[in-house]
Coordinates of C-alpha atoms in Angstrom, one line a residue:
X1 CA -16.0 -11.2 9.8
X2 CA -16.1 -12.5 13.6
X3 CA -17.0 -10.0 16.2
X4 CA -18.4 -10.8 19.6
X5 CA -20.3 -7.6 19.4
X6 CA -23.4 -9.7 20.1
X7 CA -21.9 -11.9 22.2
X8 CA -21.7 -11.7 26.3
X9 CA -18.6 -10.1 27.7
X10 CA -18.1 -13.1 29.4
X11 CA -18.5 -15.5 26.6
X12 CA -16.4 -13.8 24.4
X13 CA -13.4 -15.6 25.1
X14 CA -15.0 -18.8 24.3
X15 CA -17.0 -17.7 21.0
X16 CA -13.5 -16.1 18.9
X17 CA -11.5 -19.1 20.5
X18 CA -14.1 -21.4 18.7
X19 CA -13.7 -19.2 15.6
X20 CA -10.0 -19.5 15.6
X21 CA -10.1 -22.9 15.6
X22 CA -12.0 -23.5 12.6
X23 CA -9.4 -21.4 10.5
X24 CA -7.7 -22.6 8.0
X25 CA -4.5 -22.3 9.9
X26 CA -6.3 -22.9 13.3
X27 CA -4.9 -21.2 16.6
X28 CA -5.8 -22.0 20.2
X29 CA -6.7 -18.8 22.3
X30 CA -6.3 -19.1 26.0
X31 CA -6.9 -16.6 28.7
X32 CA -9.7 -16.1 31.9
X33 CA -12.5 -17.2 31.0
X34 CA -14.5 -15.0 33.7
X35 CA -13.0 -12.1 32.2
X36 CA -14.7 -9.4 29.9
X37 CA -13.8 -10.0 26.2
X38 CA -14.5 -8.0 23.3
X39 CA -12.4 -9.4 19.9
X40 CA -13.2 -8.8 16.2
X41 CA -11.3 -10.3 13.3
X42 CA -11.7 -8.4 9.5
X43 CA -10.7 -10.4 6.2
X44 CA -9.8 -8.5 2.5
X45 CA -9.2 -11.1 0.0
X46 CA -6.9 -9.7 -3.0
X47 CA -6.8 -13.4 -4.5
X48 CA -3.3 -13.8 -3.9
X49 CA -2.7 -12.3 -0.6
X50 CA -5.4 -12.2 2.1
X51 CA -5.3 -8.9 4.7
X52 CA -6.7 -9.4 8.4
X53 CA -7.2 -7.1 10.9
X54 CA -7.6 -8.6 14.4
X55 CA -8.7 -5.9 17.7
X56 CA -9.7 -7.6 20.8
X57 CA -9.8 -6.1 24.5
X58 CA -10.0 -8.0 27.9
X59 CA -9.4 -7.2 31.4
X60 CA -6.9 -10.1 31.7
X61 CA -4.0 -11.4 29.9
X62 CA -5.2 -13.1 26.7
X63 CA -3.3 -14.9 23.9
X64 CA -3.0 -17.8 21.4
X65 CA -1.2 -20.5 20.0
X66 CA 0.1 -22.9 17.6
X67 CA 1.9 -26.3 18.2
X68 CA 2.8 -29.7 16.4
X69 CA -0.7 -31.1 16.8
X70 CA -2.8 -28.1 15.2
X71 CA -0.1 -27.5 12.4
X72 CA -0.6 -31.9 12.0
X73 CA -4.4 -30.8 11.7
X74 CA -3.8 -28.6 8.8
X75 CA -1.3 -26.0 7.2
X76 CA -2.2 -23.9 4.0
X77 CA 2.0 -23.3 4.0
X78 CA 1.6 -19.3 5.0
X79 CA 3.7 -16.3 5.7
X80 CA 2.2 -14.2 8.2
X81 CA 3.5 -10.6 8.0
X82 CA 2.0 -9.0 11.1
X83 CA 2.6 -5.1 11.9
X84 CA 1.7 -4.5 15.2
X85 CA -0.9 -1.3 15.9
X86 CA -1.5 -1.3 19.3
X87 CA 0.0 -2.2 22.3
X88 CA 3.2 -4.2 23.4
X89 CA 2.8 -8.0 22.5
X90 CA 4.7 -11.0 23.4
X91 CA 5.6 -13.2 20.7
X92 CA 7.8 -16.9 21.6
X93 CA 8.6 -18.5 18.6
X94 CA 11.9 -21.6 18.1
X95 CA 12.7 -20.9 21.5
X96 CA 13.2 -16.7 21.2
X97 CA 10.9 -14.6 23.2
X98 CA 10.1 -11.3 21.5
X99 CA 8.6 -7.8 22.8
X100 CA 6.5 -6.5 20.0
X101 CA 5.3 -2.5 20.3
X102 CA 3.2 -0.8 17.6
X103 CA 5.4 0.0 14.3
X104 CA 7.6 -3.0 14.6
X105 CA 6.9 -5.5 11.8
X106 CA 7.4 -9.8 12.3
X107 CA 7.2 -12.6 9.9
X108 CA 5.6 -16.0 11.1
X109 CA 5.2 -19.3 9.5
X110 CA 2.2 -21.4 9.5
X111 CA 4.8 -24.7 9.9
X112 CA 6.2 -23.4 12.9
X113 CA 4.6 -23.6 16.4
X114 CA 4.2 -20.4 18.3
X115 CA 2.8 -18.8 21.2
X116 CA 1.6 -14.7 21.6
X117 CA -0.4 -12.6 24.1
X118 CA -1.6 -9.4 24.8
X119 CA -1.5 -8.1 28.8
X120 CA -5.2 -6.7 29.8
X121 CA -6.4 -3.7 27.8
X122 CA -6.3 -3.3 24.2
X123 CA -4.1 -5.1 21.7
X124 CA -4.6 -4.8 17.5
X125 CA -2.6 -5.8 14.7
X126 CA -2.7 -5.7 10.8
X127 CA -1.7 -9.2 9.0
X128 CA -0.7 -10.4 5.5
X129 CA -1.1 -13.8 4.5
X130 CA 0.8 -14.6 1.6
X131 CA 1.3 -18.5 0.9
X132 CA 4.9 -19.3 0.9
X133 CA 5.1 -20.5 -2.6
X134 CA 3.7 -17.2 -3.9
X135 CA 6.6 -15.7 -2.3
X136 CA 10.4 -15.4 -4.5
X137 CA 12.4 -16.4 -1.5
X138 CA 13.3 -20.4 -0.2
X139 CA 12.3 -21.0 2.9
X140 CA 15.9 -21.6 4.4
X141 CA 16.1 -17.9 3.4
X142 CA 13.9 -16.4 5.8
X143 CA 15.2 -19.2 9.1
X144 CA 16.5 -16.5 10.8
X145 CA 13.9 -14.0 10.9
X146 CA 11.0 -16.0 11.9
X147 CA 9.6 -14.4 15.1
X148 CA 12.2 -11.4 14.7
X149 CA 11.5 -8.2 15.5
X150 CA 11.8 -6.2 12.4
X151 CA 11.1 -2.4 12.0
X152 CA 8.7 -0.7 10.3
X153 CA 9.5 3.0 11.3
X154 CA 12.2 3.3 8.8
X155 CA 14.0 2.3 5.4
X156 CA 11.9 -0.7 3.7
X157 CA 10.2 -2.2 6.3
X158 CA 8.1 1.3 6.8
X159 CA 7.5 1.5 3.0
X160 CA 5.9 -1.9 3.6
X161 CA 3.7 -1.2 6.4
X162 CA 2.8 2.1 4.9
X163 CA 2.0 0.7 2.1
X164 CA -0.3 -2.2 3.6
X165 CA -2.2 0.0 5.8
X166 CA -3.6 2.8 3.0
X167 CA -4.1 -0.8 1.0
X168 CA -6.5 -1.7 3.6
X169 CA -8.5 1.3 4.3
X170 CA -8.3 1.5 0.4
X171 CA -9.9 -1.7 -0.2
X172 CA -12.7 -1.4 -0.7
X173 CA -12.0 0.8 -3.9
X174 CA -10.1 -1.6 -5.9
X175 CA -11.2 -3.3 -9.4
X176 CA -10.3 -6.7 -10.0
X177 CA -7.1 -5.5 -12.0
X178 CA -6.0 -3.3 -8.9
X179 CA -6.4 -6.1 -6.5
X180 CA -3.7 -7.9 -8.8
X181 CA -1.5 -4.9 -8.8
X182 CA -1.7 -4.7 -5.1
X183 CA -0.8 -7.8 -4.6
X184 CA 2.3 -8.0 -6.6
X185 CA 3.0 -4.7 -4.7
X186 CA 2.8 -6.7 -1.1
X187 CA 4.6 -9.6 -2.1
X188 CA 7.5 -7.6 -4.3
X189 CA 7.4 -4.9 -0.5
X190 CA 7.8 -8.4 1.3
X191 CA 10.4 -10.0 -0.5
X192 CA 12.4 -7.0 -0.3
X193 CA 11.9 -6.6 3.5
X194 CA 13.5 -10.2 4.0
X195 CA 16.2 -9.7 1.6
X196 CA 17.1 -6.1 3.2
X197 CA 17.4 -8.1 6.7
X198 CA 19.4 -10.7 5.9
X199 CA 21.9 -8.7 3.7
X200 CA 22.0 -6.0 7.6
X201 CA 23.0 -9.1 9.1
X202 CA 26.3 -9.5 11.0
X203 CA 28.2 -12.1 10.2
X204 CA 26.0 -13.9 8.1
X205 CA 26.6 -17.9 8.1
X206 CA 27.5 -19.7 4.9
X207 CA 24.4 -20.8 4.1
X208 CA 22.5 -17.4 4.8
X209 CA 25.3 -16.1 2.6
X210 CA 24.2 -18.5 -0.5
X211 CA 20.4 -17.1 0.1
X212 CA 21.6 -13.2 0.0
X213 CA 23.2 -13.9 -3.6
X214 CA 20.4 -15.8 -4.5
X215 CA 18.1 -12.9 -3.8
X216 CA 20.0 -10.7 -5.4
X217 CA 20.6 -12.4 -8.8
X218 CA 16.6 -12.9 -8.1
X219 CA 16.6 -9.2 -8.3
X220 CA 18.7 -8.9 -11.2
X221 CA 16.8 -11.0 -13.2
X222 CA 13.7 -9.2 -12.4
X223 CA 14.9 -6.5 -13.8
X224 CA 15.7 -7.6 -17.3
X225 CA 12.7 -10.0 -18.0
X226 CA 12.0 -8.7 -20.7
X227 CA 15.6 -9.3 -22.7
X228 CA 14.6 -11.9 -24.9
X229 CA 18.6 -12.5 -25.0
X230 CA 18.6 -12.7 -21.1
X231 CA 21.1 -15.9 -20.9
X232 CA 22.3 -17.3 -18.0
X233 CA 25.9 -17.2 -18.6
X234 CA 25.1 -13.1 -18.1
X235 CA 23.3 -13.9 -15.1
X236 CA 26.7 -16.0 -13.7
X237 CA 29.1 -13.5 -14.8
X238 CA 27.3 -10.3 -13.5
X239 CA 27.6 -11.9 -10.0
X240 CA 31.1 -13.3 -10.3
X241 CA 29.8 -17.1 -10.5
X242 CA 29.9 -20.0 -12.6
X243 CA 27.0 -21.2 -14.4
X244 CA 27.0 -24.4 -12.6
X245 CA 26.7 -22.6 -9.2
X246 CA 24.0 -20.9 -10.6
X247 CA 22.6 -24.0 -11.0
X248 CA 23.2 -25.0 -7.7
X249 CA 21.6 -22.0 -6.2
X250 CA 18.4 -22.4 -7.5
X251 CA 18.4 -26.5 -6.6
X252 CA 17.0 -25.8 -3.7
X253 CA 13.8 -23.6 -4.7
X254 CA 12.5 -27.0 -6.8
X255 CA 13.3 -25.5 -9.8
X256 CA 15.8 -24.9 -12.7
X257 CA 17.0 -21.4 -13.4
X258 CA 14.9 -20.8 -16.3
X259 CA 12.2 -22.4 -15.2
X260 CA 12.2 -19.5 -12.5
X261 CA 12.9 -17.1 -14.9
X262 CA 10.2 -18.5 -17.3
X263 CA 7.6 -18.7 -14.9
X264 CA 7.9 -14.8 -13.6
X265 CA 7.9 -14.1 -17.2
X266 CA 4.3 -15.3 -17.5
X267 CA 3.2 -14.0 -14.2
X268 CA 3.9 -10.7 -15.6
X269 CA 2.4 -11.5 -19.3
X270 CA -0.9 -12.9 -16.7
X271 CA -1.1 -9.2 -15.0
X272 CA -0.8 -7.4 -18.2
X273 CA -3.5 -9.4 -19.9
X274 CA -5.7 -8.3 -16.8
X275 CA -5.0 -5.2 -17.1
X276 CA -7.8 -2.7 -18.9
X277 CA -5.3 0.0 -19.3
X278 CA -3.8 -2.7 -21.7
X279 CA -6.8 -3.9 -23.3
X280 CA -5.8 -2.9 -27.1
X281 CA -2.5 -4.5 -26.5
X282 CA -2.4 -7.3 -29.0
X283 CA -1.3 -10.5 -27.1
X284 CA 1.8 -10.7 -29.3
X285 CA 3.1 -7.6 -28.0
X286 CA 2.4 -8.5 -24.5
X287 CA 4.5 -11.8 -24.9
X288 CA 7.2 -9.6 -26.5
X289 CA 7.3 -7.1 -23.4
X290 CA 8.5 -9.9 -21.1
X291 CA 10.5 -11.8 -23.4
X292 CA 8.9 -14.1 -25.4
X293 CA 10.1 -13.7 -28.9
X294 CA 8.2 -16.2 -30.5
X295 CA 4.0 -15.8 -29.7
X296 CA 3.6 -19.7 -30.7
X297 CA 6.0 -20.9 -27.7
X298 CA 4.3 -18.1 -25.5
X299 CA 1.0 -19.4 -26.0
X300 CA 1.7 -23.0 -25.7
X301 CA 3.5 -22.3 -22.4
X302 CA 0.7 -19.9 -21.2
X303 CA -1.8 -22.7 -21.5
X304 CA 0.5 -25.0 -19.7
X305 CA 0.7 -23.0 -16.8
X306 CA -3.0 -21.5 -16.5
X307 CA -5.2 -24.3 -18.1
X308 CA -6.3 -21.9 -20.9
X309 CA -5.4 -19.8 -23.6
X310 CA -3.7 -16.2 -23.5
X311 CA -6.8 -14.6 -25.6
X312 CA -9.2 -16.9 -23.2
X313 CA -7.9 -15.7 -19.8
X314 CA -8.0 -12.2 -20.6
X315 CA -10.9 -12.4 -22.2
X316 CA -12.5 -14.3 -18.9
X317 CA -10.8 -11.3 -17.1
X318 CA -12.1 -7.8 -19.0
X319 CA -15.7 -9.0 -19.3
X320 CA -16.1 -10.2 -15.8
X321 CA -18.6 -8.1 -13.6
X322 CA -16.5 -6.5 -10.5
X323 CA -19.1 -9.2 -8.2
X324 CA -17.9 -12.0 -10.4
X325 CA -13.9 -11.1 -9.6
X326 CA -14.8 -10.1 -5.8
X327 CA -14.9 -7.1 -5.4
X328 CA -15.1 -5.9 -2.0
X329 CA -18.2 -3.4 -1.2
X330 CA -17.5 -0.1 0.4
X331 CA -19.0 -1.4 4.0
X332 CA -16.6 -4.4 3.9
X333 CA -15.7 -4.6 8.1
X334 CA -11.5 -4.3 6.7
X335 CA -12.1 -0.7 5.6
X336 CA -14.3 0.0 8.6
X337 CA -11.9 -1.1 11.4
X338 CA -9.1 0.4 9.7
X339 CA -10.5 4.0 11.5
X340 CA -11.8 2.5 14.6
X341 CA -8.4 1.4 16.0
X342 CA -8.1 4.2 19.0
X343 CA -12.2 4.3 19.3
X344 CA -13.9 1.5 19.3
X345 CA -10.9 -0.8 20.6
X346 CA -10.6 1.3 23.5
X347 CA -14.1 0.4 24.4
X348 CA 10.2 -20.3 -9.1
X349 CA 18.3 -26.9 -17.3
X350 CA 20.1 -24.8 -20.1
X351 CA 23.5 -24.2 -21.3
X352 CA 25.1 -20.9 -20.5
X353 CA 25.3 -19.5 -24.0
X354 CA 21.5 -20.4 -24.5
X355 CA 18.2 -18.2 -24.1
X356 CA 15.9 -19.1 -21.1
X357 CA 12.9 -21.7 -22.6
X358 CA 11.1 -24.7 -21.8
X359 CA 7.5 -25.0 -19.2
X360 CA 6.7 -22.8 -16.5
X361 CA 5.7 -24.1 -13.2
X362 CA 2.0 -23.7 -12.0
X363 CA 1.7 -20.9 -9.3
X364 CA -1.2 -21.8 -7.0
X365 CA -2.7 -19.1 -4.5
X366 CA -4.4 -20.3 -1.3
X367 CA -6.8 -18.2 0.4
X368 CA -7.6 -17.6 4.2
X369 CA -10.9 -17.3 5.2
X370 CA -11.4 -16.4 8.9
X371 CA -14.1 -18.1 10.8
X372 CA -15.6 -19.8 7.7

């Protein structure tokens, strides 16, 4: 956690700009440096996504930015899902300025310069890291609504900020498994978000016509991972396609259709395998459940993709001590300021008649650690 709490009013500009330098996706703050500031910044790591709550309050105008030469310095590749919790903010982002007020939801990019401030008084917002690759949507897909103003009062977009926040003040109550499940949660919330917004679109261009279908047949393969028969020439023809533009489709992401397909497959084999509720599953039957018909091929591409066996991973997994997987403590400062906001403040190539095979792609997860 940083908090100037200790710090004096007037240096407090100067001590969380210092701070927000050294992240891992550094930020310059600006604002008077003779005025009072108060700021505190809150980290919950889930191990795949990272939650943040930032609060600070001034007496002037106060903001930060991002430009060519910090993102040259260093770029973990993040989405930044902030929901805004306090007062009107101004966000200026590929040459759009945007008015931000508390329930409106925007998604930035840690590749792309941008510039926000607060007016004087008291400004707080809620953020979700997620590293892009983590995330089932290219990055051409979400061009449009970078620096957007998206809402979160209604439809998806307030399922996903509803959902975020009790995840935050709940944090602090979560096993290692329910860390995993709330993160899948966030990023499934997410991806939905974006694909919602771009399908409400008017008159979508070509190209952000290409990324709606391929969200969609995303979607629809989602839904039948487990179908051990799941081909792709059913994929094509439930979507009124070829299978070579089904090919083409996924060109873009880096990878083949089943490797896509192959590599959710195992993310979901991963979380069951972590999963105590599951723990008298026999591996074979966990392979099954997602599609893998033959345990040998599952196991050979499970190792592939994690460095270690199915039996060793959940096995490293189920006897871990909640310290040993991070788990959060009930004071952790997230779940603290998640009450404090109106007190303190204010003071991832086959034929179409074959089954999906071959090796998965290794899914990294980057973590952002704020003032470390």
């Amino acid at each position: 956690m940083v908090t100037t709490e200790d710090i004096a009013p007037s240096d407090g500009l100067a001590y969380f700009r210092e701070a927000a330098l050294r992240d891992v996706a550094p930020t310059e703050m600006y604002g008077d440096r003779n005025a009072s500031f108060w700021g505190r910044i809150a980290v919950g790591d889930l191990g795949v996504v990272t939650m943040e709550r930032t609060a600070t309050r001034s007496t002037a105008r106060r903001g930060m930015y991002r430009g060519a030469d910090l993102i040259r310095r260093s770029d973990p590749e993040l989405y930044h899902v902030v929901f805004h919790e306090q007062a009107p903010a101004i966000l200026t982002c590929d040459h759009r300025q945007t008015e931000l007020h508390p329930g409106d939801i925007c998604v930035g990019d840690s590749s792309r310069p941008y510039k926000a401030w607060y007016e004087s008084g008291v400004g707080c917002y809620l953020a979700l890291h997620i590293p892009r690759k983590l995330l089932p949507v290219p990055p051409a897909a979400t061009g449009d609504l970078i620096g957007a103003r998206l809402s979160g009062r209604r439809g998806v977009g307030a399922l996903l900020r509803t959902f975020a926040a009790q995840a935050a003040r709940d944090l602090s109550s979560y096993t290692p498994s329910d860390a995993i499940r709330v993160s899948t949660t966030l990023l499934d919330l997410t991806a939905a978000l974006i694909a919602h917004e771009m399908e409400n679109t008017d008159a979508l261009p070509t190209e952000s016509g290409r990324q709606v279908l391929y969200l969609q047949i995303q979607r629809f393969i989602q839904q039948r991972l487990g179908d051990p028969d799941l081909a792709l020439a059913t994929i094509a023809e439930a979507h009124h396609i070829s299978v070579r533009t089904l090919h083409r489709l996924f060109e873009t992401s880096g990878c083949t259709v089943a490797e896509w397909i192959r590599t959710r497959r195992l993310d979901r084999c991963r979380h069951d395998l972590t999963d105590p509720a599951l723990a008298d599953w026999p591996i074979r039957a966990i392979a099954a459940r997602w599609g893998f018909a033959v345990q040998s091929h599952f196991s050979r591409a499970f190792q592939s993709a994690y460095g270690m066996s199915p039996s060793e991973y959940r096995r490293s997994f189920l006897t871990a001590s909640p310290a040993d997987a991070g788990q959060l403590g009930q004071d952790h400062p997230l779940i603290e300021m998640s009450g404090q906001v109106a007190g303190a403040y204010s003071g991832d190539q086959l034929r179409g008649s074959e089954r999906v095979s071959g090796q998965p792609h290794d899914a990294g997860a980057a973590r952002r650690q704020v003032g470390a």
